[in-house]
Coordinates of N, CA and C in Angstrom, one line a residue:
X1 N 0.8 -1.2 0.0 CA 0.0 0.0 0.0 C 0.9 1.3 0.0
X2 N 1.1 2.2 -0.8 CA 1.1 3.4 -0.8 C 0.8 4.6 0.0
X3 N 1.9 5.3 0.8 CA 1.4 6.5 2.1 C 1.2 7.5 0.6
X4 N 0.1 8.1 0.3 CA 0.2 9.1 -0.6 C 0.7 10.4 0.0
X5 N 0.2 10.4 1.2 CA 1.1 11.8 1.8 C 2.6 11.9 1.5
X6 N 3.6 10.5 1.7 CA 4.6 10.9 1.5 C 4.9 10.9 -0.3
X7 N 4.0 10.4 -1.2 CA 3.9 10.7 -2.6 C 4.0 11.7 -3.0
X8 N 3.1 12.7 -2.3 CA 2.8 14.3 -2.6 C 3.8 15.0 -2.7
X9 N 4.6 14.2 -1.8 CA 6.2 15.4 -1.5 C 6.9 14.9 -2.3
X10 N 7.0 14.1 -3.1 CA 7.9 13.6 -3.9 C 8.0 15.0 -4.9
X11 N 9.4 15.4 -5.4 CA 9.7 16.7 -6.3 C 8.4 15.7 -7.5
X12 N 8.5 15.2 -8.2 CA 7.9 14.4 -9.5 C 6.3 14.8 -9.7
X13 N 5.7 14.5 -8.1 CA 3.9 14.8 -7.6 C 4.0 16.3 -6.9
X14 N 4.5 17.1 -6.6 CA 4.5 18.3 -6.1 C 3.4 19.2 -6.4
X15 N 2.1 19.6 -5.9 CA 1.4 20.2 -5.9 C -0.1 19.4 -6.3
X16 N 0.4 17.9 -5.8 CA -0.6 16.8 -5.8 C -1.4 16.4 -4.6
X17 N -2.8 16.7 -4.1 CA -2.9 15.9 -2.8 C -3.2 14.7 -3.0
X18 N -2.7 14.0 -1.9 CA -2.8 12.4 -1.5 C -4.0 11.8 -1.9
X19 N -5.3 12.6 -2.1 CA -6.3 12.3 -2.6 C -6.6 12.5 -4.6
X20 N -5.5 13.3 -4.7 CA -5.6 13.2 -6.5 C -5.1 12.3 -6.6
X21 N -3.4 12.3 -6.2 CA -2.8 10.6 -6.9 C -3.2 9.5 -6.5
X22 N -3.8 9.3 -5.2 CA -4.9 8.1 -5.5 C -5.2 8.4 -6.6
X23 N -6.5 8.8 -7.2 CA -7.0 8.9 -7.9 C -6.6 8.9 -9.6
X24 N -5.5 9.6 -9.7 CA -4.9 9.6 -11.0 C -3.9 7.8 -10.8
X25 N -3.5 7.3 -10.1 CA -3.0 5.9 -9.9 C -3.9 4.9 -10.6
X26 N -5.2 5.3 -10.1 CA -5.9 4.2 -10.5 C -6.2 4.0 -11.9
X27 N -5.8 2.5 -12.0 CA -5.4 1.9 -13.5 C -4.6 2.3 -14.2
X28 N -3.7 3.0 -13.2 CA -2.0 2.7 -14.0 C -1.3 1.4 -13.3
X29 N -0.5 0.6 -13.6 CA 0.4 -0.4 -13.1 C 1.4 0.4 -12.1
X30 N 1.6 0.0 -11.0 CA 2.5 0.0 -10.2 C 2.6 -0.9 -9.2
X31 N 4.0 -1.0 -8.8 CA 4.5 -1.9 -7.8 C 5.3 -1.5 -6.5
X32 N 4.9 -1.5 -5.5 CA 5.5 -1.3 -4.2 C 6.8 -2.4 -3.9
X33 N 8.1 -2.2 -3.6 CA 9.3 -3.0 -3.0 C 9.9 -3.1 -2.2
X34 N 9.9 -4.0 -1.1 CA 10.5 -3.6 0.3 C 11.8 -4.2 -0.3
X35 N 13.3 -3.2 0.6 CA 14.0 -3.9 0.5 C 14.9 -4.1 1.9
X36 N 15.8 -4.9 2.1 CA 16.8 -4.5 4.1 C 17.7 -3.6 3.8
X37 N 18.4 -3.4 4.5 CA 19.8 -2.6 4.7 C 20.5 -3.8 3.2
X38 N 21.6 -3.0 2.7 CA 22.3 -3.6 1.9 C 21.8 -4.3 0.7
X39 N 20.8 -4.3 0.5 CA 20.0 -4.5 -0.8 C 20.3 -3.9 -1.9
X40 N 20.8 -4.9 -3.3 CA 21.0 -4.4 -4.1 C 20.1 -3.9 -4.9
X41 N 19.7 -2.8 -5.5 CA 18.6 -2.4 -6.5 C 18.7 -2.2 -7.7
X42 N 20.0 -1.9 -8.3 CA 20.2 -1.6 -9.5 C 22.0 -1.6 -9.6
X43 N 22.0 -1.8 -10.7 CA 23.3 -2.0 -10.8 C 23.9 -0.7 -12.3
X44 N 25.0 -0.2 -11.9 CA 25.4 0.8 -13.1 C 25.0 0.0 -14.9
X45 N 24.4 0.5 -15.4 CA 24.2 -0.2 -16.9 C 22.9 -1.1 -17.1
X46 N 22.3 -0.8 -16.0 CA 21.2 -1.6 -15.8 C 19.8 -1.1 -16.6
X47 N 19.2 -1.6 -17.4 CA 18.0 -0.8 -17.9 C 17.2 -0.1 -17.2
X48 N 17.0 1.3 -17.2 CA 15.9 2.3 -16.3 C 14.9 2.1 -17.6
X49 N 13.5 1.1 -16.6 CA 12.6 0.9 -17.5 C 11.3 1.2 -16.4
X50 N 11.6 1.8 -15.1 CA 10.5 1.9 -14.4 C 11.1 3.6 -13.9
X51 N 10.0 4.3 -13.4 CA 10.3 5.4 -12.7 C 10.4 4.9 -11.1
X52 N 11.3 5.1 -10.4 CA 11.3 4.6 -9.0 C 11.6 5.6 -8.0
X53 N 10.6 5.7 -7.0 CA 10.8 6.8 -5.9 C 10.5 5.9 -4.5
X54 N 11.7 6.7 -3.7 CA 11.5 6.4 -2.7 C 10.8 6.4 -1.5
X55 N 9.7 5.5 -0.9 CA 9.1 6.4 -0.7 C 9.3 6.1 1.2
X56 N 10.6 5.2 1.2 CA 10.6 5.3 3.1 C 12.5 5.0 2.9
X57 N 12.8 5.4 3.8 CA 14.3 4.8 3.8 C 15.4 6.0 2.9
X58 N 16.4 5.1 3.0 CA 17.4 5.4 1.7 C 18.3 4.8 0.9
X59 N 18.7 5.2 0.1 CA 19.4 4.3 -1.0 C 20.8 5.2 -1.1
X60 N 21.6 4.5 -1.9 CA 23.3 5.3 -2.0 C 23.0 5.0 -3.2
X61 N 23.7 5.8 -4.1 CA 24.5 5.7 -5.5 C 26.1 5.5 -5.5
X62 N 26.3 4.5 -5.9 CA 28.0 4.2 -5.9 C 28.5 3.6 -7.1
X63 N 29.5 3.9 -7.3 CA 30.8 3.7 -8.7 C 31.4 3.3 -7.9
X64 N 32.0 2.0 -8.9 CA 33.6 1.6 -8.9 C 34.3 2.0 -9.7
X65 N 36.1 3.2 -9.1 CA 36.9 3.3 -9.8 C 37.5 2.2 -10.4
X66 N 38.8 3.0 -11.2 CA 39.6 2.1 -11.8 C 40.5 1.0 -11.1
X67 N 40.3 1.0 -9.3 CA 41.0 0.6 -8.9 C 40.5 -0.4 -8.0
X68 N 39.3 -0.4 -8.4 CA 38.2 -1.7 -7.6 C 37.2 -0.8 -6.3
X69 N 37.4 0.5 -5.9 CA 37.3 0.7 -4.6 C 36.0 1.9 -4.8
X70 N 35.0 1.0 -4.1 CA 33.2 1.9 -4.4 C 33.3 3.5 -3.8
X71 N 33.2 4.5 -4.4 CA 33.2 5.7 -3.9 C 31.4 5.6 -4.2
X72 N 31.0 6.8 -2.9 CA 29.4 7.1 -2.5 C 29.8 8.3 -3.4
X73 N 28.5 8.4 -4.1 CA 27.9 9.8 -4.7 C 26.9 10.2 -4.4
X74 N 25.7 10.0 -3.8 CA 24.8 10.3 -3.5 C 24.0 9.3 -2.4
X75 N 23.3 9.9 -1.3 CA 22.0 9.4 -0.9 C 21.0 9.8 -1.2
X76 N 20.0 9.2 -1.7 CA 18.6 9.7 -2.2 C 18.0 8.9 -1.2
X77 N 16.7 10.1 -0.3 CA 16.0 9.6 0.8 C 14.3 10.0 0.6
X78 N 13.9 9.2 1.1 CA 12.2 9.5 0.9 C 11.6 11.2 0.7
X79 N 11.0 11.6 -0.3 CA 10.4 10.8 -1.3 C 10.8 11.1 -2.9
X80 N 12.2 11.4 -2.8 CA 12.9 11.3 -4.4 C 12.8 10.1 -5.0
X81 N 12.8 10.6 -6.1 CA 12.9 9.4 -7.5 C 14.5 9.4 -7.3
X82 N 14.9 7.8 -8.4 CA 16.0 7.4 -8.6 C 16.0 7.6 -10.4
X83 N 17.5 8.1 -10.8 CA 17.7 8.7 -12.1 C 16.4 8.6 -13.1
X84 N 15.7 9.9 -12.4 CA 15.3 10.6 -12.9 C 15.6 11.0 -14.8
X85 N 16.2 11.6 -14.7 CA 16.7 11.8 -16.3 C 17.2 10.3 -17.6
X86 N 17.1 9.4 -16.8 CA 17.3 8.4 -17.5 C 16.1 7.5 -17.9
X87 N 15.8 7.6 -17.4 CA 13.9 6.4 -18.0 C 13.4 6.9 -19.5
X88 N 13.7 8.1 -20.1 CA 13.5 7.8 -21.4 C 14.6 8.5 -22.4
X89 N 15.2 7.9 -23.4 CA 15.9 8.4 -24.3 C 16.7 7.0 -24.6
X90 N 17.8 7.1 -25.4 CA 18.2 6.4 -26.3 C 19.4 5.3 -25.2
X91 N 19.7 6.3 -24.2 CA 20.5 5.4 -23.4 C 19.9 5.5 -22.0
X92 N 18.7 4.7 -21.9 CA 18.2 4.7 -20.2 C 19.0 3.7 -19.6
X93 N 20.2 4.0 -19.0 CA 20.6 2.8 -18.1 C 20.6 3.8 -17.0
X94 N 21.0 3.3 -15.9 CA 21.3 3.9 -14.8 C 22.8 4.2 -14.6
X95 N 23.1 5.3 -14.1 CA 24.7 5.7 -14.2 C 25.4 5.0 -13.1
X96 N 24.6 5.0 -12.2 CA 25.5 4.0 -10.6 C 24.3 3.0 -10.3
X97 N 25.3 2.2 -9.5 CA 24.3 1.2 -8.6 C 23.8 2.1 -7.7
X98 N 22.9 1.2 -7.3 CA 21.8 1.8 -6.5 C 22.1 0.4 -5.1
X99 N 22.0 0.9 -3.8 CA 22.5 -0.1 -2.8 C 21.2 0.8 -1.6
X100 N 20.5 -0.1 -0.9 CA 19.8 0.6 0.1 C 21.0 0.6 1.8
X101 N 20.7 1.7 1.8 CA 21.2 1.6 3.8 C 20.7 1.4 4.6
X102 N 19.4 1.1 4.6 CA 18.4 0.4 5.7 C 17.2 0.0 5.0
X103 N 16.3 -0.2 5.9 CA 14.9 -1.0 5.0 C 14.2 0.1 4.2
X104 N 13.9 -0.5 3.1 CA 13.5 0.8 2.1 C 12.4 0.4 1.6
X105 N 11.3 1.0 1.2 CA 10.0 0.8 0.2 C 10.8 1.7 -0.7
X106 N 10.6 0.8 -1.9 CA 10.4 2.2 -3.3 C 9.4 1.7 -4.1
X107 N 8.7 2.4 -4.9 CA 7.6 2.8 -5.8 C 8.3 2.5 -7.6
X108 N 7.8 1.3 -7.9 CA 8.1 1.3 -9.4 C 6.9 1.6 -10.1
X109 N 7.1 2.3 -11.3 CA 6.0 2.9 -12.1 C 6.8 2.3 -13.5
X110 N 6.4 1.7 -13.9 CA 6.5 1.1 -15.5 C 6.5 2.3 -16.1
X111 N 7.5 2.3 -17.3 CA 7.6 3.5 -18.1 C 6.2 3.9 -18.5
X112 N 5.9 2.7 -19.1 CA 4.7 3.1 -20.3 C 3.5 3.7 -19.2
X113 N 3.2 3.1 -18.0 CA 2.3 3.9 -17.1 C 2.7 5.0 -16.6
X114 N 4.0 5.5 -16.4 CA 4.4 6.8 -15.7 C 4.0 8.1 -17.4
X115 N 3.9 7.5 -18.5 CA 3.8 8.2 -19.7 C 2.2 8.3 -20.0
X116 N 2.2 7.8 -19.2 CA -0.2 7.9 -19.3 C -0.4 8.5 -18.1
X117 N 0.3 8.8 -17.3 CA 0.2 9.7 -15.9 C 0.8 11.0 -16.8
X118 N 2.0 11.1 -17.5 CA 2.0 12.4 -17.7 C 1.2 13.4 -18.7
X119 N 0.6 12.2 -19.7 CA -0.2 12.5 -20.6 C -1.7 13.3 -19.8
X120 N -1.7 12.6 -18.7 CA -3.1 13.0 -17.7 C -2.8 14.2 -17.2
X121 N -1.9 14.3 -16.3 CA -2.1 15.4 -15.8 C -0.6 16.4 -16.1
X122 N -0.9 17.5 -16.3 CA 0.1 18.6 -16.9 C 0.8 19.3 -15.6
X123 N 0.8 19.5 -14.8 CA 1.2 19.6 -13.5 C 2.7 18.3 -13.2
X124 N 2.2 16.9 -13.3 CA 3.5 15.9 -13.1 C 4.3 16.2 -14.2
X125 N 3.9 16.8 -15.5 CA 4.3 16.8 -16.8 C 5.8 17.6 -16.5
X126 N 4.7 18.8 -15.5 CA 5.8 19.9 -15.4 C 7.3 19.5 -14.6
X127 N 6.6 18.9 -13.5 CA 7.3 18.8 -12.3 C 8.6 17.5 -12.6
X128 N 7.7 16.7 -13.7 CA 8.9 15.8 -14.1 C 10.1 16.6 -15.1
X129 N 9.7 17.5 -16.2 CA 11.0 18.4 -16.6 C 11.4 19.0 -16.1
X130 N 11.1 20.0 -14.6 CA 11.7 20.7 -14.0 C 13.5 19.2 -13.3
X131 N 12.7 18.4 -12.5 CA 13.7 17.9 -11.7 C 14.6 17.2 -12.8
X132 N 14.4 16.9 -14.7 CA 15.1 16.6 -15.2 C 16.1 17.9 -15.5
X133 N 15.5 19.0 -15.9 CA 16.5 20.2 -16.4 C 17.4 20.7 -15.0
X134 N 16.5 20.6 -13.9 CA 17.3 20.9 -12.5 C 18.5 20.3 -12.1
X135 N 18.6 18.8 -12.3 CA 19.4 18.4 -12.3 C 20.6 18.4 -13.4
X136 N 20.3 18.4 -14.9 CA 21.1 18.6 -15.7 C 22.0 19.8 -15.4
X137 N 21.2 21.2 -14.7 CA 21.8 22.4 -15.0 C 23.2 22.0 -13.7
X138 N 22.5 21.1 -12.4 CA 23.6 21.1 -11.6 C 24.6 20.3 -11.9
X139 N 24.3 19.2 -12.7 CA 25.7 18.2 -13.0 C 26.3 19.4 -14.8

């Protein structure tokens, strides 16, 4: 089950109440995933074929250098999406693994359903180019 309160806050639903995305959810596909501490989620090269947000816990992004040894680049914590800018275009992989640090729910949304959510409502439409261009402008 889905806290839509903590959905609302997600940058992606921003100016959604917990009672619209119910609402706009229903009869799109999605999948809720618990995972423990140390859970692998995604691996660098991995197909980004779902939109995935977090919606309890946190996750790390990590690379291995040339030299075997995982450097952290990021924690992404409830209720951010994970690469964001990668779910559609010509190279959707993910840039790092994805590893959780403690017990996590995240939120998978199948491409093709997260693309009939933005077709619906122009508001997620927005909110999803803003955190794509926001992020582009800072990396």
């Amino acid at each position: 089950m889905i806290d839509f309160e903590i959905l609302s806050r997600s940058p992606v639903f921003a100016g959604k109440s917990a009672q619209e995305l119910s609402s706009l959810l229903q009869g799109i596909p999605f999948q809720v995933r618990r995972y423990e501490k140390d859970a692998h989620v995604a691996s660098a090269g991995d197909e980004c074929s779902n939109l995935i947000i977090v919606l309890s816990g946190i996750v790390k992004g990590e690379m291995t250098d040339y030299h075997g040894k995982t450097i952290k680049i990021e924690d992404i914590e409830a209720p951010r999406p994970l690469a964001v800018a990668f779910l559609f275009g010509k190279n959707n992989r993910f840039p790092v693994t994805v590893v959780t640090t403690g017990d996590v729910e995240l939120l998978y949304i199948p491409r093709a359903g997260f693309l009939k959510l933005l077709q619906k409502d122009q508001r997620i439409l927005v909110n999803y180019l803003n955190s794509i261009c926001s992020r582009t402008q800072f990396l």
